[in-house]
Amino acid sequence: PDLEDIVFHAKMGTLSAKVYRAERLLKHIVPHIEGAIVEDAHRANRLAKADLTTGMVSEFPDLQGVIGRYYALHDGEKTEVADAVAEHYSPLGPNDNCPSKPLSVAVALADKIDTLVGFFAIDEKPTGSKDPFALRRAALSVIRLIVENELRLPLLAVFKAAHSHYEELVSSDADAVAGDLLDFFADRLKVH
């Protein structure tokens, strides 16, 4: 519940709202990932940001996700759920390991795609050398998650589904946002 008190972005609401949007997005992603179970994906997603409310992460920000895994295991969660909590931020960069466990991949994709669609929907796209919200890195992470796990994910449909969860916050057109984001991904794929 403490995530309700942490603002993710002024135009996109709290971290609690972000978790809820990603949870709704999972139903469009999980069917494309062999071995991922919807209920477990929802549980992992719900717990993924919980450690941000702890003193441990406040004191040691590098432990976000990692300490969340320990908390989840301590509280009796399934190992797969705890692993997804730890791995949902990955991959962070080109040298970071890419998650391969189905649940971790699903939760990571939902989190990153929600972020990308949200920022594109409020017209906070990267320009030139400026990318204050690390959207290029997020897109490259999504590309790695898809390519390295050999997934077939209908990105345009997933982008539109993610946009539908922002309709009460933004007035942007879902087709336009999805198209812009797909073009952005095509440019990132060339880099990859």
Short mmCIF file of N, CA and C in Angstrom, two decimals:
data_model
loop_
_atom_site.label_atom_id
_atom_site.label_comp_id
_atom_site.label_asym_id
_atom_site.label_seq_id
_atom_site.Cartn_x
_atom_site.Cartn_y
_atom_site.Cartn_z
N PRO A 1 0.81 -1.23 0.00
CA PRO A 1 0.00 0.00 0.00
C PRO A 1 0.84 1.28 0.00
N ASP A 2 2.08 1.21 0.52
CA ASP A 2 2.92 2.40 0.58
C ASP A 2 3.31 2.92 -0.80
N LEU A 3 3.19 2.09 -1.84
CA LEU A 3 3.50 2.53 -3.20
C LEU A 3 2.54 3.63 -3.66
N GLU A 4 1.40 3.71 -3.01
CA GLU A 4 0.42 4.75 -3.32
C GLU A 4 0.96 6.13 -2.98
N ASP A 5 1.95 6.20 -2.11
CA ASP A 5 2.52 7.47 -1.67
C ASP A 5 3.76 7.89 -2.46
N ILE A 6 4.19 7.05 -3.43
CA ILE A 6 5.38 7.35 -4.21
C ILE A 6 4.95 7.70 -5.63
N VAL A 7 5.27 8.91 -6.07
CA VAL A 7 4.91 9.35 -7.41
C VAL A 7 5.92 8.78 -8.40
N PHE A 8 5.40 8.08 -9.41
CA PHE A 8 6.25 7.58 -10.49
C PHE A 8 6.58 8.73 -11.44
N HIS A 9 5.56 9.43 -11.88
CA HIS A 9 5.71 10.63 -12.71
C HIS A 9 4.44 11.45 -12.53
N ALA A 10 4.58 12.75 -12.50
CA ALA A 10 3.42 13.61 -12.24
C ALA A 10 2.26 13.36 -13.20
N LYS A 11 2.56 13.05 -14.46
CA LYS A 11 1.51 12.83 -15.44
C LYS A 11 1.07 11.37 -15.54
N MET A 12 1.79 10.49 -14.86
CA MET A 12 1.47 9.05 -14.95
C MET A 12 1.08 8.42 -13.62
N GLY A 13 1.01 9.22 -12.58
CA GLY A 13 0.53 8.71 -11.31
C GLY A 13 1.59 8.09 -10.43
N THR A 14 1.12 7.31 -9.49
CA THR A 14 1.98 6.72 -8.47
C THR A 14 2.58 5.40 -8.93
N LEU A 15 3.50 4.89 -8.13
CA LEU A 15 4.05 3.55 -8.40
C LEU A 15 2.96 2.49 -8.27
N SER A 16 2.02 2.71 -7.38
CA SER A 16 0.91 1.78 -7.24
C SER A 16 0.11 1.70 -8.54
N ALA A 17 -0.15 2.84 -9.16
CA ALA A 17 -0.87 2.87 -10.44
C ALA A 17 -0.06 2.17 -11.53
N LYS A 18 1.26 2.37 -11.51
CA LYS A 18 2.13 1.71 -12.49
C LYS A 18 2.07 0.19 -12.33
N VAL A 19 2.11 -0.28 -11.10
CA VAL A 19 2.03 -1.72 -10.84
C VAL A 19 0.70 -2.28 -11.35
N TYR A 20 -0.37 -1.54 -11.12
CA TYR A 20 -1.70 -1.98 -11.57
C TYR A 20 -1.77 -2.03 -13.10
N ARG A 21 -1.20 -1.02 -13.77
CA ARG A 21 -1.20 -1.02 -15.24
C ARG A 21 -0.40 -2.20 -15.78
N ALA A 22 0.78 -2.45 -15.20
CA ALA A 22 1.61 -3.56 -15.67
C ALA A 22 0.90 -4.89 -15.44
N GLU A 23 0.18 -5.00 -14.34
CA GLU A 23 -0.56 -6.24 -14.05
C GLU A 23 -1.62 -6.49 -15.12
N ARG A 24 -2.32 -5.44 -15.52
CA ARG A 24 -3.34 -5.59 -16.57
C ARG A 24 -2.70 -5.91 -17.91
N LEU A 25 -1.50 -5.40 -18.14
CA LEU A 25 -0.80 -5.65 -19.40
C LEU A 25 -0.30 -7.09 -19.51
N LEU A 26 -0.06 -7.72 -18.37
CA LEU A 26 0.46 -9.10 -18.38
C LEU A 26 -0.45 -10.06 -19.14
N LYS A 27 -1.75 -9.83 -19.14
CA LYS A 27 -2.65 -10.76 -19.84
C LYS A 27 -2.41 -10.74 -21.35
N HIS A 28 -1.78 -9.68 -21.86
CA HIS A 28 -1.45 -9.59 -23.28
C HIS A 28 -0.06 -10.14 -23.58
N ILE A 29 0.74 -10.34 -22.55
CA ILE A 29 2.13 -10.78 -22.73
C ILE A 29 2.31 -12.25 -22.38
N VAL A 30 1.77 -12.67 -21.24
CA VAL A 30 1.98 -14.04 -20.74
C VAL A 30 1.63 -15.12 -21.76
N PRO A 31 0.54 -15.02 -22.53
CA PRO A 31 0.23 -16.08 -23.49
C PRO A 31 1.31 -16.32 -24.54
N HIS A 32 2.21 -15.37 -24.71
CA HIS A 32 3.27 -15.49 -25.72
C HIS A 32 4.58 -16.01 -25.12
N ILE A 33 4.56 -16.35 -23.84
CA ILE A 33 5.77 -16.83 -23.17
C ILE A 33 5.51 -18.22 -22.61
N GLU A 34 6.08 -19.20 -23.25
CA GLU A 34 5.89 -20.58 -22.82
C GLU A 34 6.40 -20.78 -21.39
N GLY A 35 5.57 -21.36 -20.56
CA GLY A 35 5.96 -21.65 -19.18
C GLY A 35 5.57 -20.58 -18.17
N ALA A 36 5.11 -19.43 -18.65
CA ALA A 36 4.69 -18.37 -17.72
C ALA A 36 3.25 -18.62 -17.29
N ILE A 37 2.99 -18.47 -16.01
CA ILE A 37 1.66 -18.68 -15.44
C ILE A 37 1.10 -17.33 -15.01
N VAL A 38 -0.10 -17.00 -15.48
CA VAL A 38 -0.69 -15.68 -15.25
C VAL A 38 -0.74 -15.32 -13.77
N GLU A 39 -1.24 -16.24 -12.93
CA GLU A 39 -1.40 -15.93 -11.50
C GLU A 39 -0.05 -15.61 -10.86
N ASP A 40 0.98 -16.39 -11.21
CA ASP A 40 2.32 -16.14 -10.66
C ASP A 40 2.88 -14.82 -11.19
N ALA A 41 2.61 -14.52 -12.45
CA ALA A 41 3.08 -13.26 -13.03
C ALA A 41 2.43 -12.08 -12.31
N HIS A 42 1.14 -12.19 -12.02
CA HIS A 42 0.45 -11.12 -11.29
C HIS A 42 1.04 -10.95 -9.90
N ARG A 43 1.33 -12.06 -9.24
CA ARG A 43 1.89 -11.99 -7.88
C ARG A 43 3.27 -11.34 -7.90
N ALA A 44 4.12 -11.78 -8.84
CA ALA A 44 5.47 -11.22 -8.95
C ALA A 44 5.41 -9.73 -9.28
N ASN A 45 4.54 -9.37 -10.18
CA ASN A 45 4.39 -7.97 -10.55
C ASN A 45 3.94 -7.13 -9.35
N ARG A 46 3.00 -7.67 -8.59
CA ARG A 46 2.48 -6.94 -7.44
C ARG A 46 3.58 -6.69 -6.40
N LEU A 47 4.51 -7.64 -6.28
CA LEU A 47 5.58 -7.52 -5.28
C LEU A 47 6.84 -6.84 -5.80
N ALA A 48 6.95 -6.67 -7.12
CA ALA A 48 8.20 -6.22 -7.73
C ALA A 48 8.71 -4.88 -7.21
N LYS A 49 7.82 -3.97 -6.94
CA LYS A 49 8.24 -2.63 -6.50
C LYS A 49 8.12 -2.43 -4.98
N ALA A 50 7.64 -3.44 -4.27
CA ALA A 50 7.38 -3.30 -2.84
C ALA A 50 8.64 -2.95 -2.05
N ASP A 51 9.80 -3.46 -2.48
CA ASP A 51 11.01 -3.19 -1.71
C ASP A 51 11.44 -1.73 -1.78
N LEU A 52 10.87 -0.95 -2.72
CA LEU A 52 11.21 0.47 -2.82
C LEU A 52 10.71 1.25 -1.61
N THR A 53 9.81 0.66 -0.85
CA THR A 53 9.26 1.32 0.34
C THR A 53 10.06 1.00 1.60
N THR A 54 11.09 0.19 1.46
CA THR A 54 11.84 -0.25 2.64
C THR A 54 13.03 0.66 2.93
N GLY A 55 13.45 0.64 4.18
CA GLY A 55 14.65 1.36 4.58
C GLY A 55 15.89 0.80 3.93
N MET A 56 15.89 -0.50 3.65
CA MET A 56 17.05 -1.14 3.04
C MET A 56 17.35 -0.54 1.67
N VAL A 57 16.32 -0.38 0.83
CA VAL A 57 16.53 0.18 -0.50
C VAL A 57 16.77 1.69 -0.42
N SER A 58 16.14 2.33 0.55
CA SER A 58 16.41 3.76 0.75
C SER A 58 17.88 4.00 1.06
N GLU A 59 18.44 3.12 1.86
CA GLU A 59 19.84 3.24 2.27
C GLU A 59 20.80 2.74 1.19
N PHE A 60 20.41 1.67 0.50
CA PHE A 60 21.26 1.04 -0.52
C PHE A 60 20.46 0.84 -1.81
N PRO A 61 20.33 1.88 -2.64
CA PRO A 61 19.49 1.80 -3.85
C PRO A 61 19.88 0.66 -4.80
N ASP A 62 21.14 0.27 -4.81
CA ASP A 62 21.58 -0.82 -5.70
C ASP A 62 20.92 -2.15 -5.34
N LEU A 63 20.34 -2.24 -4.16
CA LEU A 63 19.72 -3.50 -3.74
C LEU A 63 18.27 -3.65 -4.20
N GLN A 64 17.72 -2.62 -4.91
CA GLN A 64 16.32 -2.76 -5.34
C GLN A 64 16.19 -3.99 -6.23
N GLY A 65 15.17 -4.75 -5.99
CA GLY A 65 14.96 -6.02 -6.68
C GLY A 65 15.65 -7.16 -5.97
N VAL A 66 16.93 -6.99 -5.70
CA VAL A 66 17.70 -8.05 -5.02
C VAL A 66 17.14 -8.29 -3.63
N ILE A 67 16.97 -7.22 -2.87
CA ILE A 67 16.45 -7.38 -1.51
C ILE A 67 14.98 -7.78 -1.55
N GLY A 68 14.27 -7.35 -2.60
CA GLY A 68 12.88 -7.75 -2.77
C GLY A 68 12.75 -9.26 -2.89
N ARG A 69 13.73 -9.88 -3.56
CA ARG A 69 13.74 -11.34 -3.69
C ARG A 69 13.87 -11.99 -2.31
N TYR A 70 14.78 -11.46 -1.51
CA TYR A 70 14.96 -12.02 -0.16
C TYR A 70 13.70 -11.86 0.69
N TYR A 71 13.07 -10.68 0.60
CA TYR A 71 11.83 -10.47 1.34
C TYR A 71 10.75 -11.44 0.89
N ALA A 72 10.64 -11.63 -0.43
CA ALA A 72 9.61 -12.53 -0.97
C ALA A 72 9.84 -13.97 -0.50
N LEU A 73 11.08 -14.42 -0.55
CA LEU A 73 11.38 -15.78 -0.09
C LEU A 73 11.10 -15.91 1.41
N HIS A 74 11.48 -14.89 2.16
CA HIS A 74 11.24 -14.91 3.61
C HIS A 74 9.76 -15.02 3.93
N ASP A 75 8.93 -14.38 3.08
CA ASP A 75 7.48 -14.39 3.31
C ASP A 75 6.79 -15.60 2.68
N GLY A 76 7.56 -16.55 2.17
CA GLY A 76 6.99 -17.80 1.68
C GLY A 76 6.51 -17.79 0.24
N GLU A 77 6.93 -16.82 -0.54
CA GLU A 77 6.55 -16.79 -1.96
C GLU A 77 7.30 -17.89 -2.72
N LYS A 78 6.75 -18.29 -3.86
CA LYS A 78 7.41 -19.27 -4.72
C LYS A 78 8.74 -18.72 -5.19
N THR A 79 9.70 -19.62 -5.41
CA THR A 79 11.02 -19.21 -5.88
C THR A 79 10.93 -18.46 -7.20
N GLU A 80 10.07 -18.92 -8.12
CA GLU A 80 9.92 -18.26 -9.42
C GLU A 80 9.42 -16.83 -9.26
N VAL A 81 8.50 -16.63 -8.33
CA VAL A 81 7.97 -15.29 -8.07
C VAL A 81 9.07 -14.41 -7.50
N ALA A 82 9.82 -14.92 -6.55
CA ALA A 82 10.92 -14.16 -5.94
C ALA A 82 11.98 -13.82 -6.97
N ASP A 83 12.30 -14.78 -7.85
CA ASP A 83 13.30 -14.51 -8.89
C ASP A 83 12.82 -13.41 -9.84
N ALA A 84 11.54 -13.42 -10.18
CA ALA A 84 10.98 -12.39 -11.06
C ALA A 84 11.05 -11.02 -10.41
N VAL A 85 10.85 -10.96 -9.10
CA VAL A 85 10.98 -9.69 -8.37
C VAL A 85 12.41 -9.16 -8.53
N ALA A 86 13.39 -10.04 -8.39
CA ALA A 86 14.79 -9.62 -8.50
C ALA A 86 15.17 -9.25 -9.92
N GLU A 87 14.63 -9.96 -10.90
CA GLU A 87 15.10 -9.82 -12.29
C GLU A 87 14.27 -8.87 -13.14
N HIS A 88 13.20 -8.29 -12.61
CA HIS A 88 12.33 -7.51 -13.49
C HIS A 88 12.95 -6.20 -13.97
N TYR A 89 14.04 -5.76 -13.34
CA TYR A 89 14.74 -4.56 -13.82
C TYR A 89 15.70 -4.90 -14.96
N SER A 90 16.03 -6.15 -15.13
CA SER A 90 17.05 -6.58 -16.09
C SER A 90 16.48 -6.76 -17.48
N PRO A 91 17.30 -6.66 -18.51
CA PRO A 91 18.70 -6.24 -18.46
C PRO A 91 18.82 -4.71 -18.36
N LEU A 92 19.78 -4.26 -17.58
CA LEU A 92 19.98 -2.83 -17.38
C LEU A 92 20.85 -2.21 -18.46
N GLY A 93 21.67 -3.02 -19.09
CA GLY A 93 22.57 -2.52 -20.13
C GLY A 93 23.08 -3.66 -20.97
N PRO A 94 23.94 -3.36 -21.94
CA PRO A 94 24.41 -4.40 -22.86
C PRO A 94 25.23 -5.50 -22.20
N ASN A 95 25.83 -5.21 -21.06
CA ASN A 95 26.66 -6.21 -20.39
C ASN A 95 25.93 -6.95 -19.27
N ASP A 96 24.68 -6.56 -19.02
CA ASP A 96 23.88 -7.18 -17.97
C ASP A 96 23.25 -8.47 -18.50
N ASN A 97 23.12 -9.46 -17.62
CA ASN A 97 22.46 -10.70 -18.01
C ASN A 97 20.99 -10.45 -18.31
N CYS A 98 20.50 -11.13 -19.33
CA CYS A 98 19.10 -11.01 -19.71
C CYS A 98 18.32 -12.14 -19.04
N PRO A 99 17.21 -11.83 -18.37
CA PRO A 99 16.42 -12.90 -17.75
C PRO A 99 15.96 -13.92 -18.79
N SER A 100 15.90 -15.18 -18.37
CA SER A 100 15.44 -16.23 -19.27
C SER A 100 14.30 -17.04 -18.66
N LYS A 101 14.06 -16.89 -17.36
CA LYS A 101 12.95 -17.60 -16.73
C LYS A 101 11.65 -16.96 -17.19
N PRO A 102 10.66 -17.78 -17.59
CA PRO A 102 9.43 -17.25 -18.17
C PRO A 102 8.76 -16.15 -17.34
N LEU A 103 8.65 -16.34 -16.05
CA LEU A 103 8.00 -15.37 -15.19
C LEU A 103 8.78 -14.06 -15.14
N SER A 104 10.09 -14.16 -15.04
CA SER A 104 10.95 -12.97 -15.01
C SER A 104 10.84 -12.18 -16.30
N VAL A 105 10.81 -12.89 -17.42
CA VAL A 105 10.70 -12.24 -18.73
C VAL A 105 9.36 -11.51 -18.83
N ALA A 106 8.29 -12.16 -18.43
CA ALA A 106 6.95 -11.56 -18.52
C ALA A 106 6.85 -10.28 -17.69
N VAL A 107 7.31 -10.34 -16.45
CA VAL A 107 7.21 -9.18 -15.56
C VAL A 107 8.12 -8.05 -16.03
N ALA A 108 9.32 -8.38 -16.50
CA ALA A 108 10.23 -7.37 -17.02
C ALA A 108 9.65 -6.68 -18.25
N LEU A 109 9.07 -7.46 -19.16
CA LEU A 109 8.45 -6.88 -20.36
C LEU A 109 7.29 -5.96 -20.00
N ALA A 110 6.42 -6.40 -19.11
CA ALA A 110 5.27 -5.58 -18.73
C ALA A 110 5.72 -4.26 -18.10
N ASP A 111 6.71 -4.32 -17.23
CA ASP A 111 7.19 -3.12 -16.56
C ASP A 111 7.80 -2.14 -17.56
N LYS A 112 8.66 -2.63 -18.44
CA LYS A 112 9.35 -1.76 -19.39
C LYS A 112 8.40 -1.21 -20.46
N ILE A 113 7.50 -2.05 -20.96
CA ILE A 113 6.56 -1.60 -21.99
C ILE A 113 5.59 -0.57 -21.41
N ASP A 114 5.14 -0.78 -20.18
CA ASP A 114 4.28 0.22 -19.54
C ASP A 114 5.01 1.57 -19.46
N THR A 115 6.25 1.55 -19.06
CA THR A 115 7.04 2.78 -18.96
C THR A 115 7.18 3.46 -20.31
N LEU A 116 7.57 2.70 -21.33
CA LEU A 116 7.76 3.26 -22.66
C LEU A 116 6.48 3.86 -23.22
N VAL A 117 5.39 3.12 -23.16
CA VAL A 117 4.12 3.62 -23.68
C VAL A 117 3.68 4.86 -22.92
N GLY A 118 3.85 4.85 -21.61
CA GLY A 118 3.45 6.00 -20.80
C GLY A 118 4.19 7.27 -21.19
N PHE A 119 5.50 7.18 -21.32
CA PHE A 119 6.28 8.37 -21.68
C PHE A 119 5.99 8.84 -23.10
N PHE A 120 5.78 7.89 -24.02
CA PHE A 120 5.41 8.29 -25.38
C PHE A 120 4.01 8.91 -25.40
N ALA A 121 3.10 8.40 -24.57
CA ALA A 121 1.73 8.92 -24.51
C ALA A 121 1.68 10.35 -23.98
N ILE A 122 2.61 10.70 -23.09
CA ILE A 122 2.64 12.08 -22.58
C ILE A 122 3.64 12.94 -23.36
N ASP A 123 4.12 12.40 -24.46
CA ASP A 123 5.03 13.11 -25.37
C ASP A 123 6.35 13.49 -24.71
N GLU A 124 6.89 12.59 -23.94
CA GLU A 124 8.22 12.76 -23.31
C GLU A 124 9.20 11.82 -23.99
N LYS A 125 9.34 11.96 -25.31
CA LYS A 125 10.20 11.08 -26.10
C LYS A 125 11.65 11.59 -26.05
N PRO A 126 12.60 10.68 -26.22
CA PRO A 126 14.00 11.12 -26.30
C PRO A 126 14.20 12.02 -27.52
N THR A 127 15.03 13.03 -27.36
CA THR A 127 15.35 13.93 -28.48
C THR A 127 16.85 14.07 -28.58
N GLY A 128 17.38 13.92 -29.78
CA GLY A 128 18.82 14.07 -29.98
C GLY A 128 19.61 13.25 -28.99
N SER A 129 20.43 13.91 -28.21
CA SER A 129 21.25 13.19 -27.22
C SER A 129 20.58 13.16 -25.85
N LYS A 130 19.41 13.76 -25.73
CA LYS A 130 18.73 13.82 -24.43
C LYS A 130 17.75 12.65 -24.28
N ASP A 131 17.92 11.93 -23.19
CA ASP A 131 17.05 10.81 -22.86
C ASP A 131 16.98 10.70 -21.34
N PRO A 132 16.33 11.69 -20.69
CA PRO A 132 16.36 11.75 -19.23
C PRO A 132 15.68 10.57 -18.53
N PHE A 133 14.80 9.86 -19.22
CA PHE A 133 14.09 8.75 -18.59
C PHE A 133 14.62 7.39 -19.05
N ALA A 134 15.78 7.39 -19.73
CA ALA A 134 16.45 6.16 -20.19
C ALA A 134 15.52 5.28 -21.04
N LEU A 135 14.77 5.91 -21.93
CA LEU A 135 13.83 5.16 -22.76
C LEU A 135 14.55 4.36 -23.84
N ARG A 136 15.68 4.85 -24.32
CA ARG A 136 16.45 4.07 -25.29
C ARG A 136 16.92 2.77 -24.66
N ARG A 137 17.41 2.87 -23.44
CA ARG A 137 17.87 1.67 -22.73
C ARG A 137 16.71 0.72 -22.47
N ALA A 138 15.54 1.25 -22.12
CA ALA A 138 14.37 0.40 -21.89
C ALA A 138 13.97 -0.33 -23.17
N ALA A 139 13.98 0.38 -24.30
CA ALA A 139 13.64 -0.26 -25.57
C ALA A 139 14.66 -1.34 -25.93
N LEU A 140 15.93 -1.06 -25.74
CA LEU A 140 16.96 -2.08 -26.00
C LEU A 140 16.78 -3.29 -25.09
N SER A 141 16.36 -3.05 -23.86
CA SER A 141 16.10 -4.15 -22.93
C SER A 141 14.94 -5.01 -23.42
N VAL A 142 13.88 -4.38 -23.90
CA VAL A 142 12.73 -5.12 -24.43
C VAL A 142 13.18 -5.94 -25.64
N ILE A 143 13.97 -5.33 -26.51
CA ILE A 143 14.47 -6.04 -27.69
C ILE A 143 15.29 -7.25 -27.27
N ARG A 144 16.18 -7.08 -26.31
CA ARG A 144 16.99 -8.21 -25.83
C ARG A 144 16.12 -9.31 -25.23
N LEU A 145 15.13 -8.91 -24.43
CA LEU A 145 14.24 -9.90 -23.82
C LEU A 145 13.52 -10.73 -24.89
N ILE A 146 13.10 -10.08 -25.95
CA ILE A 146 12.40 -10.78 -27.02
C ILE A 146 13.35 -11.65 -27.84
N VAL A 147 14.46 -11.06 -28.28
CA VAL A 147 15.39 -11.76 -29.16
C VAL A 147 16.08 -12.92 -28.44
N GLU A 148 16.62 -12.66 -27.26
CA GLU A 148 17.39 -13.69 -26.56
C GLU A 148 16.52 -14.82 -26.03
N ASN A 149 15.22 -14.57 -25.86
CA ASN A 149 14.31 -15.62 -25.41
C ASN A 149 13.48 -16.18 -26.57
N GLU A 150 13.81 -15.73 -27.79
CA GLU A 150 13.16 -16.21 -29.01
C GLU A 150 11.64 -16.14 -28.92
N LEU A 151 11.14 -14.96 -28.50
CA LEU A 151 9.70 -14.76 -28.36
C LEU A 151 9.12 -14.18 -29.65
N ARG A 152 7.85 -14.44 -29.84
CA ARG A 152 7.08 -13.80 -30.91
C ARG A 152 5.97 -13.02 -30.21
N LEU A 153 6.20 -11.73 -30.10
CA LEU A 153 5.28 -10.86 -29.35
C LEU A 153 4.72 -9.80 -30.29
N PRO A 154 3.39 -9.71 -30.42
CA PRO A 154 2.79 -8.70 -31.31
C PRO A 154 2.89 -7.30 -30.69
N LEU A 155 4.02 -6.66 -30.92
CA LEU A 155 4.32 -5.41 -30.22
C LEU A 155 3.26 -4.32 -30.44
N LEU A 156 2.80 -4.14 -31.65
CA LEU A 156 1.82 -3.09 -31.91
C LEU A 156 0.57 -3.29 -31.07
N ALA A 157 0.08 -4.52 -31.01
CA ALA A 157 -1.11 -4.82 -30.20
C ALA A 157 -0.83 -4.63 -28.71
N VAL A 158 0.35 -5.02 -28.26
CA VAL A 158 0.72 -4.86 -26.85
C VAL A 158 0.84 -3.38 -26.50
N PHE A 159 1.44 -2.58 -27.40
CA PHE A 159 1.55 -1.14 -27.17
C PHE A 159 0.16 -0.51 -27.04
N LYS A 160 -0.76 -0.90 -27.91
CA LYS A 160 -2.12 -0.34 -27.87
C LYS A 160 -2.83 -0.76 -26.58
N ALA A 161 -2.63 -2.01 -26.17
CA ALA A 161 -3.22 -2.48 -24.92
C ALA A 161 -2.67 -1.67 -23.74
N ALA A 162 -1.37 -1.43 -23.74
CA ALA A 162 -0.76 -0.64 -22.67
C ALA A 162 -1.31 0.79 -22.68
N HIS A 163 -1.50 1.35 -23.86
CA HIS A 163 -2.02 2.71 -23.96
C HIS A 163 -3.44 2.80 -23.40
N SER A 164 -4.22 1.74 -23.56
CA SER A 164 -5.60 1.76 -23.06
C SER A 164 -5.65 1.93 -21.55
N HIS A 165 -4.58 1.57 -20.86
CA HIS A 165 -4.52 1.71 -19.40
C HIS A 165 -4.17 3.15 -18.98
N TYR A 166 -3.85 3.98 -19.97
CA TYR A 166 -3.52 5.39 -19.71
C TYR A 166 -4.64 6.34 -20.11
N GLU A 167 -5.74 5.80 -20.64
CA GLU A 167 -6.76 6.65 -21.23
C GLU A 167 -7.33 7.70 -20.28
N GLU A 168 -7.38 7.41 -18.98
CA GLU A 168 -7.91 8.41 -18.05
C GLU A 168 -6.87 9.49 -17.75
N LEU A 169 -5.62 9.28 -18.15
CA LEU A 169 -4.56 10.24 -17.84
C LEU A 169 -4.11 11.06 -19.04
N VAL A 170 -4.26 10.52 -20.25
CA VAL A 170 -3.74 11.19 -21.44
C VAL A 170 -4.81 11.30 -22.52
N SER A 171 -4.59 12.23 -23.44
CA SER A 171 -5.53 12.38 -24.55
C SER A 171 -4.90 11.96 -25.88
N SER A 172 -3.72 11.36 -25.84
CA SER A 172 -3.03 10.97 -27.07
C SER A 172 -3.75 9.81 -27.75
N ASP A 173 -3.50 9.68 -29.06
CA ASP A 173 -4.12 8.64 -29.87
C ASP A 173 -3.32 7.35 -29.75
N ALA A 174 -3.99 6.26 -29.42
CA ALA A 174 -3.32 4.97 -29.22
C ALA A 174 -2.58 4.50 -30.46
N ASP A 175 -3.19 4.65 -31.64
CA ASP A 175 -2.54 4.22 -32.87
C ASP A 175 -1.27 5.03 -33.14
N ALA A 176 -1.35 6.34 -32.91
CA ALA A 176 -0.19 7.20 -33.14
C ALA A 176 0.94 6.85 -32.18
N VAL A 177 0.61 6.67 -30.91
CA VAL A 177 1.63 6.32 -29.91
C VAL A 177 2.28 4.98 -30.25
N ALA A 178 1.44 3.99 -30.57
CA ALA A 178 1.96 2.66 -30.90
C ALA A 178 2.85 2.72 -32.14
N GLY A 179 2.44 3.48 -33.15
CA GLY A 179 3.25 3.63 -34.37
C GLY A 179 4.58 4.30 -34.10
N ASP A 180 4.55 5.40 -33.31
CA ASP A 180 5.79 6.10 -32.96
C ASP A 180 6.73 5.19 -32.18
N LEU A 181 6.16 4.43 -31.28
CA LEU A 181 6.98 3.54 -30.45
C LEU A 181 7.57 2.41 -31.30
N LEU A 182 6.81 1.90 -32.24
CA LEU A 182 7.32 0.85 -33.12
C LEU A 182 8.47 1.39 -33.97
N ASP A 183 8.35 2.63 -34.47
CA ASP A 183 9.45 3.25 -35.21
C ASP A 183 10.68 3.42 -34.32
N PHE A 184 10.44 3.83 -33.09
CA PHE A 184 11.52 3.98 -32.11
C PHE A 184 12.23 2.64 -31.89
N PHE A 185 11.45 1.56 -31.79
CA PHE A 185 12.02 0.23 -31.64
C PHE A 185 12.82 -0.18 -32.86
N ALA A 186 12.34 0.17 -34.05
CA ALA A 186 13.07 -0.17 -35.28
C ALA A 186 14.45 0.50 -35.26
N ASP A 187 14.52 1.76 -34.83
CA ASP A 187 15.81 2.45 -34.72
C ASP A 187 16.71 1.79 -33.68
N ARG A 188 16.13 1.37 -32.55
CA ARG A 188 16.91 0.72 -31.51
C ARG A 188 17.39 -0.67 -31.99
N LEU A 189 16.58 -1.34 -32.79
CA LEU A 189 16.97 -2.65 -33.30
C LEU A 189 18.20 -2.54 -34.18
N LYS A 190 18.32 -1.44 -34.93
CA LYS A 190 19.52 -1.22 -35.75
C LYS A 190 20.74 -1.09 -34.85
N VAL A 191 20.58 -0.40 -33.73
CA VAL A 191 21.67 -0.25 -32.76
C VAL A 191 22.05 -1.61 -32.18
N HIS A 192 21.01 -2.40 -31.85
CA HIS A 192 21.23 -3.73 -31.26
C HIS A 192 21.98 -4.61 -32.24
#
